[in-house]
Tab-separated table of C-alpha atoms and ligand atoms in Angstrom:
chain	number	residue	atom	x	y	z
A	667	MET	CA	153.045	-30.251	5.265
A	668	SER	CA	151.909	-29.167	1.784
A	669	ASN	CA	153.447	-32.233	0.120
A	670	LEU	CA	151.859	-34.592	2.625
A	671	ARG	CA	148.993	-35.673	0.331
A	672	SER	CA	145.752	-36.909	1.807
A	673	LEU	CA	146.651	-40.085	3.686
A	674	LYS	CA	144.506	-43.095	4.540
A	675	VAL	CA	145.314	-43.905	8.161
A	676	LEU	CA	144.111	-46.867	10.241
A	677	LEU	CA	144.049	-46.070	13.979
A	678	LEU	CA	144.181	-49.101	16.290
A	679	SER	CA	142.966	-48.327	19.806
A	680	THR	CA	143.953	-49.630	23.230
A	681	PRO	CA	142.714	-53.181	23.992
A	682	VAL	CA	142.030	-52.488	27.683
A	683	GLY	CA	138.548	-51.135	27.149
A	684	ALA	CA	135.967	-49.973	24.646
A	685	ILE	CA	136.252	-46.309	23.647
A	686	GLY	CA	133.870	-44.446	25.959
A	687	SER	CA	134.236	-46.873	28.859
A	688	GLY	CA	136.875	-44.752	30.629
A	689	LEU	CA	139.029	-47.874	31.069
A	690	GLY	CA	141.318	-46.666	28.281
A	691	GLY	CA	142.141	-43.558	30.303
A	692	GLY	CA	143.833	-40.756	28.390
A	693	VAL	CA	144.200	-42.864	25.257
A	694	GLU	CA	140.455	-42.650	24.578
A	695	LEU	CA	140.622	-38.857	24.445
A	696	THR	CA	143.935	-38.822	22.575
A	697	LEU	CA	142.658	-41.165	19.868
A	698	GLN	CA	139.645	-38.948	19.251
A	699	SER	CA	141.826	-35.825	19.099
A	700	VAL	CA	144.232	-37.486	16.645
A	701	ALA	CA	141.340	-38.655	14.460
A	702	ARG	CA	139.640	-35.241	14.457
A	703	SER	CA	142.811	-33.258	13.792
A	704	LEU	CA	143.678	-35.495	10.811
A	705	LEU	CA	140.122	-35.502	9.416
A	706	ARG	CA	140.123	-31.688	9.473
A	707	ARG	CA	143.256	-31.695	7.354
A	708	GLY	CA	141.649	-33.887	4.695
A	709	HIS	CA	143.095	-37.265	5.660
A	710	SER	CA	140.772	-40.267	5.801
A	711	ILE	CA	140.585	-42.101	9.118
A	712	THR	CA	139.274	-45.496	10.227
A	713	VAL	CA	139.384	-46.617	13.872
A	714	VAL	CA	139.683	-50.238	15.028
A	715	ALA	CA	138.584	-50.738	18.650
A	716	PRO	CA	137.033	-53.299	21.023
A	717	GLN	CA	133.340	-54.127	20.588
A	718	GLY	CA	131.091	-51.638	22.376
A	719	SER	CA	133.253	-48.642	21.459
A	720	VAL	CA	131.402	-45.406	20.684
A	721	LEU	CA	132.808	-42.756	18.321
A	722	ASP	CA	130.564	-40.174	16.688
A	723	GLY	CA	131.396	-39.047	13.172
A	724	ILE	CA	134.431	-41.292	12.748
A	725	SER	CA	134.334	-44.589	10.852
A	726	LEU	CA	134.736	-47.386	13.381
A	727	VAL	CA	135.416	-51.117	13.077
A	728	GLU	CA	134.420	-52.926	16.293
A	729	ILE	CA	136.371	-56.084	17.088
A	730	PRO	CA	135.141	-58.792	19.482
A	731	GLY	CA	137.349	-60.600	21.999
A	732	ASN	CA	138.569	-60.476	25.580
A	733	LEU	CA	140.120	-57.265	26.902
A	734	GLN	CA	143.798	-56.986	27.805
A	735	LEU	CA	144.872	-56.478	31.448
A	736	THR	CA	146.218	-52.978	32.130
A	737	ALA	CA	149.998	-52.817	31.888
A	738	GLN	CA	150.619	-50.704	34.971
A	739	THR	CA	149.334	-53.165	37.567
A	740	GLY	CA	152.309	-55.574	37.473
A	741	GLY	CA	155.999	-55.108	38.171
A	742	ARG	CA	159.009	-54.550	35.954
A	743	ASN	CA	159.494	-58.239	35.139
A	744	ASP	CA	155.832	-58.830	34.381
A	745	LEU	CA	155.344	-61.585	31.805
A	746	ILE	CA	153.584	-60.770	28.537
A	747	THR	CA	150.094	-62.239	28.780
A	748	LEU	CA	147.216	-62.597	26.336
A	749	PRO	CA	143.736	-63.909	27.247
A	750	GLU	CA	142.118	-66.575	25.076
A	751	ASN	CA	140.293	-64.947	22.137
A	752	SER	CA	142.345	-61.780	22.722
A	753	VAL	CA	140.760	-58.627	21.343
A	754	LEU	CA	144.295	-57.327	20.801
A	755	GLY	CA	145.172	-60.341	18.676
A	756	ASN	CA	141.880	-60.035	16.777
A	757	MET	CA	142.414	-56.289	16.149
A	758	TRP	CA	145.861	-56.871	14.678
A	759	ASN	CA	144.727	-59.844	12.629
A	760	TYR	CA	142.127	-57.520	11.107
A	761	ALA	CA	144.852	-54.906	10.481
A	762	ARG	CA	146.959	-57.565	8.718
A	763	GLN	CA	144.068	-58.342	6.368
A	764	VAL	CA	143.259	-54.714	5.431
A	765	GLN	CA	146.679	-53.047	5.695
A	766	HIS	CA	147.048	-52.545	1.926
A	767	GLU	CA	143.999	-50.267	1.880
A	768	TYR	CA	145.954	-47.753	4.017
A	769	ASP	CA	149.074	-45.597	3.735
A	770	LEU	CA	149.890	-45.835	7.428
A	771	LEU	CA	148.826	-47.742	10.536
A	772	PHE	CA	148.745	-45.933	13.904
A	773	ASN	CA	149.036	-47.986	17.098
A	774	PHE	CA	147.685	-46.680	20.433
A	775	ALA	CA	148.175	-49.906	22.415
A	776	TYR	CA	150.818	-50.032	25.125
A	777	ASP	CA	151.163	-53.756	24.498
A	778	TRP	CA	153.832	-56.152	23.282
A	779	LEU	CA	152.007	-57.648	20.280
A	780	PRO	CA	151.735	-54.636	17.911
A	781	PHE	CA	155.423	-53.846	18.400
A	782	TYR	CA	156.442	-57.493	17.844
A	783	LEU	CA	154.303	-57.689	14.674
A	784	THR	CA	155.725	-54.485	13.132
A	785	PRO	CA	158.336	-56.184	10.872
A	786	PHE	CA	155.669	-58.652	9.680
A	787	PHE	CA	153.599	-55.819	8.182
A	788	ASP	CA	154.025	-54.295	4.717
A	789	ARG	CA	152.738	-50.924	5.860
A	790	ALA	CA	154.556	-48.510	8.209
A	791	ILE	CA	153.196	-48.377	11.766
A	792	ALA	CA	153.323	-45.189	13.847
A	793	HIS	CA	153.422	-46.275	17.503
A	794	LEU	CA	152.158	-43.686	20.005
A	795	VAL	CA	153.599	-44.856	23.330
A	796	SER	CA	151.085	-43.626	25.903
A	797	MET	CA	152.990	-44.203	29.176
A	798	GLY	CA	156.548	-44.110	30.479
A	799	SER	CA	158.720	-47.182	31.034
A	800	LEU	CA	156.781	-49.823	32.996
A	801	THR	CA	158.188	-53.299	32.315
A	802	ASP	CA	161.407	-54.796	30.935
A	803	ALA	CA	159.529	-56.756	28.261
A	804	MET	CA	157.775	-53.644	26.915
A	805	ASP	CA	160.978	-51.578	27.041
A	806	GLN	CA	162.788	-54.262	25.068
A	807	ILE	CA	160.188	-54.687	22.333
A	808	ILE	CA	159.688	-50.906	21.881
A	809	GLU	CA	163.462	-50.450	21.699
A	810	THR	CA	163.648	-53.146	19.011
A	811	VAL	CA	161.154	-51.191	16.896
A	812	ALA	CA	162.925	-47.877	17.640
A	813	GLN	CA	166.151	-49.418	16.302
A	814	GLU	CA	164.731	-51.139	13.218
A	815	PHE	CA	162.191	-48.424	12.352
A	816	PRO	CA	163.646	-45.138	13.635
A	817	THR	CA	161.166	-42.177	13.805
A	818	THR	CA	158.151	-44.488	14.291
A	819	ILE	CA	157.994	-44.100	18.114
A	820	GLY	CA	155.807	-41.199	19.266
A	821	VAL	CA	155.588	-39.836	22.822
A	822	HIS	CA	153.714	-37.130	24.724
A	823	SER	CA	156.617	-35.444	26.552
A	824	ARG	CA	160.404	-35.367	26.876
A	825	ALA	CA	160.121	-36.603	30.457
A	826	GLN	CA	158.213	-39.653	29.275
A	827	ALA	CA	160.757	-40.312	26.498
A	828	GLU	CA	163.574	-40.069	29.033
A	829	THR	CA	162.193	-43.004	31.011
A	830	PHE	CA	163.343	-45.142	28.036
A	831	GLN	CA	166.864	-45.887	26.729
A	832	PHE	CA	165.876	-44.756	23.233
A	833	SER	CA	164.637	-41.269	24.223
A	834	ASP	CA	166.667	-39.687	21.402
A	835	ARG	CA	164.639	-41.663	18.855
A	836	CYS	CA	161.219	-40.468	20.004
A	837	PHE	CA	159.019	-37.925	18.270
A	838	ASN	CA	157.208	-35.676	20.788
A	839	ILE	CA	153.635	-35.043	19.575
A	840	LYS	CA	152.629	-33.610	23.007
A	841	ASN	CA	148.817	-33.711	22.603
A	842	GLY	CA	145.924	-31.541	21.464
A	843	PHE	CA	142.173	-31.189	21.900
A	844	ASP	CA	139.089	-29.829	20.211
A	845	LEU	CA	139.122	-26.644	22.302
A	846	SER	CA	135.699	-25.607	20.989
A	847	ALA	CA	134.352	-28.290	23.352
A	848	TYR	CA	135.834	-26.428	26.346
A	849	HIS	CA	134.388	-23.141	27.539
A	850	PHE	CA	136.326	-20.441	29.387
A	851	CYS	CA	135.007	-19.809	32.930
A	852	ALA	CA	136.095	-16.454	34.389
A	853	GLN	CA	134.372	-16.734	37.785
A	854	PRO	CA	135.014	-20.097	39.464
A	855	LYS	CA	133.211	-21.594	42.429
A	856	GLN	CA	135.138	-22.406	45.608
A	857	HIS	CA	136.161	-26.022	44.959
A	858	LEU	CA	139.451	-27.467	43.742
A	859	ALA	CA	139.517	-30.370	41.250
A	860	TRP	CA	141.327	-33.679	40.979
A	861	VAL	CA	140.798	-35.815	37.878
A	862	GLY	CA	142.089	-39.212	36.783
A	863	ARG	CA	141.885	-42.964	37.088
A	864	ILE	CA	141.654	-43.580	40.831
A	865	ALA	CA	144.717	-45.795	41.211
A	866	PRO	CA	147.903	-45.620	43.322
A	867	GLU	CA	150.172	-44.212	40.593
A	868	LYS	CA	147.946	-41.100	40.413
A	869	GLY	CA	148.627	-40.038	44.027
A	870	LEU	CA	145.090	-38.873	44.937
A	871	GLU	CA	145.894	-39.172	48.639
A	872	ASP	CA	148.310	-36.216	48.423
A	873	ALA	CA	145.596	-33.914	47.038
A	874	ILE	CA	143.271	-35.002	49.842
A	875	ALA	CA	145.965	-34.453	52.480
A	876	ALA	CA	146.426	-30.922	51.067
A	877	VAL	CA	142.716	-30.006	51.170
A	878	GLN	CA	142.481	-31.484	54.663
A	879	LYS	CA	144.976	-28.741	55.646
A	880	THR	CA	143.482	-25.903	53.581
A	881	ASN	CA	139.860	-26.942	54.206
A	882	ILE	CA	138.964	-25.950	50.611
A	883	PRO	CA	136.545	-28.542	49.166
A	884	LEU	CA	137.959	-30.963	46.575
A	885	LYS	CA	135.850	-32.483	43.781
A	886	ILE	CA	137.145	-35.772	42.373
A	887	TRP	CA	136.306	-37.096	38.884
A	888	GLY	CA	137.418	-40.327	37.227
A	889	VAL	CA	136.925	-44.080	37.048
A	890	ILE	CA	137.605	-45.900	40.348
A	891	GLN	CA	140.052	-48.397	38.920
A	892	ASP	CA	141.488	-49.658	42.239
A	893	HIS	CA	138.696	-50.081	44.794
A	894	VAL	CA	141.018	-51.202	47.612
A	895	TYR	CA	143.071	-48.030	47.154
A	896	TRP	CA	139.896	-45.891	47.193
A	897	GLN	CA	138.619	-47.568	50.382
A	898	GLN	CA	142.023	-46.974	52.025
A	899	ILE	CA	141.762	-43.270	51.178
A	900	LEU	CA	138.231	-43.019	52.622
A	901	ALA	CA	139.406	-44.762	55.812
A	902	THR	CA	142.500	-42.538	56.133
A	903	TYR	CA	140.713	-39.209	55.489
A	904	PRO	CA	137.169	-39.622	56.877
A	905	THR	CA	136.708	-35.874	57.521
A	906	ALA	CA	138.493	-34.406	54.473
A	907	PRO	CA	136.307	-31.899	52.502
A	908	MET	CA	136.039	-34.071	49.371
A	909	GLU	CA	133.334	-35.322	47.071
A	910	TYR	CA	133.599	-38.115	44.495
A	911	ALA	CA	131.731	-36.844	41.423
A	912	GLY	CA	131.997	-39.883	39.131
A	913	PHE	CA	133.211	-40.157	35.538
A	914	LEU	CA	131.492	-37.733	33.175
A	915	PRO	CA	131.447	-37.441	29.373
A	916	THR	CA	133.545	-34.509	28.143
A	917	ASP	CA	130.723	-32.003	27.519
A	918	GLN	CA	129.397	-32.265	31.094
A	919	PHE	CA	132.884	-32.705	32.555
A	920	GLN	CA	134.337	-29.522	31.027
A	921	GLN	CA	131.420	-27.528	32.483
A	922	VAL	CA	132.089	-28.598	36.088
A	923	LEU	CA	135.883	-28.626	35.661
A	924	GLY	CA	135.721	-25.003	34.459
A	925	GLU	CA	134.029	-23.969	37.712
A	926	SER	CA	137.075	-25.119	39.713
A	927	ARG	CA	139.487	-22.640	41.311
A	928	ALA	CA	142.412	-24.877	40.312
A	929	LEU	CA	143.251	-28.424	39.226
A	930	LEU	CA	145.613	-30.427	41.474
A	931	MET	CA	147.877	-32.965	39.699
A	932	THR	CA	149.735	-35.220	42.140
A	933	PRO	CA	151.142	-38.125	40.075
A	934	HIS	CA	153.468	-40.565	41.855
A	935	TRP	CA	154.638	-41.943	38.530
A	936	VAL	CA	156.055	-40.144	35.476
A	937	GLU	CA	152.741	-39.059	33.939
A	938	ALA	CA	153.401	-39.286	30.202
A	939	PHE	CA	151.462	-36.125	29.449
A	940	GLY	CA	148.444	-35.159	31.606
A	941	ASN	CA	145.508	-34.605	29.224
A	942	VAL	CA	143.423	-33.195	32.028
A	943	ALA	CA	145.939	-30.331	32.466
A	944	ILE	CA	145.054	-29.136	28.961
A	945	GLU	CA	141.337	-29.589	29.597
A	946	ALA	CA	141.692	-27.413	32.695
A	947	LEU	CA	143.753	-24.693	30.966
A	948	ALA	CA	141.232	-24.657	28.105
A	949	CYS	CA	138.523	-23.743	30.658
A	950	GLY	CA	140.777	-21.084	32.264
A	951	VAL	CA	141.542	-23.290	35.274
A	952	PRO	CA	145.090	-22.889	36.654
A	953	VAL	CA	147.015	-26.129	37.275
A	954	ILE	CA	148.991	-26.936	40.425
A	955	ALA	CA	151.196	-29.923	39.590
A	956	TYR	CA	154.171	-31.843	40.897
A	957	ARG	CA	157.310	-31.008	38.908
A	958	ARG	CA	157.272	-34.527	37.458
A	959	GLY	CA	156.534	-35.938	34.021
A	960	GLY	CA	154.336	-34.396	31.332
A	961	PRO	CA	152.508	-31.826	33.494
A	962	ALA	CA	155.873	-30.172	34.315
A	963	GLU	CA	156.270	-29.467	30.568
A	964	ILE	CA	152.751	-28.071	30.279
A	965	VAL	CA	152.382	-25.791	33.308
A	966	GLN	CA	154.191	-22.455	32.998
A	967	ASP	CA	155.155	-21.850	36.642
A	968	GLY	CA	153.615	-18.600	37.899
A	969	LYS	CA	151.775	-17.965	34.608
A	970	THR	CA	149.305	-20.829	34.036
A	971	GLY	CA	149.691	-22.435	37.458
A	972	TRP	CA	152.343	-23.572	39.954
A	973	LEU	CA	154.895	-26.365	39.818
A	974	VAL	CA	155.557	-28.001	43.188
A	975	GLU	CA	158.426	-30.228	44.360
A	976	PRO	CA	157.160	-33.805	43.978
A	977	ASP	CA	155.399	-35.434	46.944
A	978	ARG	CA	155.595	-32.248	49.067
A	979	VAL	CA	152.039	-31.812	50.424
A	980	ASP	CA	152.982	-28.601	52.277
A	981	ASP	CA	154.171	-27.085	48.980
A	982	LEU	CA	150.812	-28.010	47.438
A	983	VAL	CA	149.163	-26.126	50.314
A	984	SER	CA	151.195	-22.946	49.694
A	985	ALA	CA	150.601	-23.147	45.930
A	986	ILE	CA	146.862	-23.338	46.620
A	987	ALA	CA	147.190	-20.180	48.737
A	988	ASN	CA	148.723	-18.383	45.712
A	989	ILE	CA	146.273	-19.549	43.061
A	990	ASP	CA	144.611	-16.140	42.727
A	991	LEU	CA	147.893	-14.713	41.371
A	992	ILE	CA	147.251	-16.663	38.153
A	993	ASP	CA	145.271	-14.961	35.364
A	994	ARG	CA	142.665	-17.436	34.125
A	995	SER	CA	142.579	-15.978	30.599
A	996	THR	CA	146.332	-16.676	30.252
A	997	CYS	CA	145.507	-20.335	30.876
A	998	ARG	CA	142.995	-20.447	28.012
A	999	GLN	CA	145.390	-18.571	25.725
A	1000	HIS	CA	148.187	-21.088	26.331
A	1001	ALA	CA	145.895	-24.008	25.520
A	1002	GLU	CA	144.995	-22.315	22.207
A	1003	THR	CA	148.580	-21.672	21.126
A	1004	ASP	CA	150.113	-25.068	21.976
A	1005	TYR	CA	147.371	-27.665	22.420
A	1006	SER	CA	144.660	-27.081	19.824
A	1007	LEU	CA	143.749	-29.682	17.190
A	1008	GLU	CA	145.590	-27.492	14.669
A	1009	ALA	CA	148.798	-27.511	16.736
A	1010	LEU	CA	148.485	-31.291	17.195
A	1011	GLY	CA	147.844	-31.762	13.470
A	1012	ASP	CA	151.041	-29.846	12.622
A	1013	ARG	CA	153.043	-32.165	14.879
A	1014	LEU	CA	151.333	-35.303	13.523
A	1015	GLU	CA	151.982	-34.358	9.899
A	1016	ALA	CA	155.628	-33.575	10.679
A	1017	TRP	CA	155.886	-37.023	12.324
A	1018	PHE	CA	154.195	-38.838	9.412
A	1019	ALA	CA	156.425	-37.032	6.893
A	1020	GLN	CA	159.454	-38.433	8.736
A	1021	ILE	CA	157.986	-41.950	8.920
A	1022	LEU	CA	156.935	-41.963	5.239
A	1023	LYS	CA	160.214	-40.261	4.328
A	1024	LEU	CA	158.511	-37.396	2.528
A	1025	SER	CA	160.700	-34.305	2.349
B	1940	HBI	N1	147.534	-51.247	29.513
B	1940	HBI	N2	147.983	-53.311	28.492
B	1940	HBI	C1	147.670	-51.999	28.395
B	1940	HBI	N3	147.484	-51.455	27.165
B	1940	HBI	C2	147.166	-50.132	27.004
B	1940	HBI	O1	147.003	-49.674	25.860
B	1940	HBI	C3	146.996	-49.322	28.161
B	1940	HBI	C4	147.193	-49.918	29.419
B	1940	HBI	N4	147.049	-49.207	30.536
B	1940	HBI	C5	146.642	-47.805	30.547
B	1940	HBI	C6	146.434	-47.270	29.192
B	1940	HBI	N5	146.640	-47.998	28.084
B	1940	HBI	C7	145.975	-45.856	29.086
B	1940	HBI	O2	145.014	-45.615	30.094
B	1940	HBI	C8	147.119	-44.919	29.372
B	1940	HBI	O3	148.036	-45.168	28.387
B	1940	HBI	C9	146.665	-43.500	29.300
């Protein structure tokens, strides 16, 4: 947007973990991509995040306090809870004090408080909703903001927006990454990859059931968020050809991800986007994904991977058998056209222009 002058934007991170801890899941990567794409376009960015956060080259304000529980562990009628000395409360109290130094605030927290506080602020708040509908209380407070401040709700996919009643009032920013950090790998090794927080909603057991049948080794990366779930998987599939490879920083991770024959995405919930699908495509790695949520809007069936009927392990197995039909350079190309920092920056500026009512 030529008339979108240089903006001063305050990004407020997720309160579930420090940036770099892996506890923030995809939001950690998304926040860094948003910051970098805006900095490159001449905007000035400050990030507010829990104490212990690490962010190179981006101005960071660390806030003390107790972390928020993750929203996806409860049920639909989960109560809104805040710990004593809440880092979320402290982050937004800081935002209240400094808001007039900024043109726009940008919320990454999937939490009740920032949405509730929106009308109390003098500055506009862009809310990037990072997951689909999870609880009645969150749906209600996000809908309230969507009604009173139309255009300020951002999402990562149409499928994610459609889990809410206000899907028509959501701006789809998809996502984007610094693709120079990901290197194309033409000749993969033999293993398949699965990446994500190890928790029930991510459906790791389906990927393991599939490799048990194909006997192609599976490498698993990500934070073990639910240890009971992980132990159940180990007990259920003691002989499956799988290896847990930990949680790696992006530069090391993209190297080993790139060596994979394909990435398997087996979400049991509506994955809002699926950052790791872009990371894989950027390395030339085809993606085999359930036709569910964000990944179904990323994978071009038969061109950059295969879309499989949800929860059908046998269909995963046949997609794996056809992975060599996918041209790995097409995967990299698609990441560059739709999911670069430039493409993300275009979508962010279009969103901000709507929020700030610039023509
Ligand atoms: N839970 N309460 C809460 N707040 C968040 O911001 C949050 C979360 N759970 C998961 C999460 N963010 C991110 O890992 C996903 O949005 C990607």
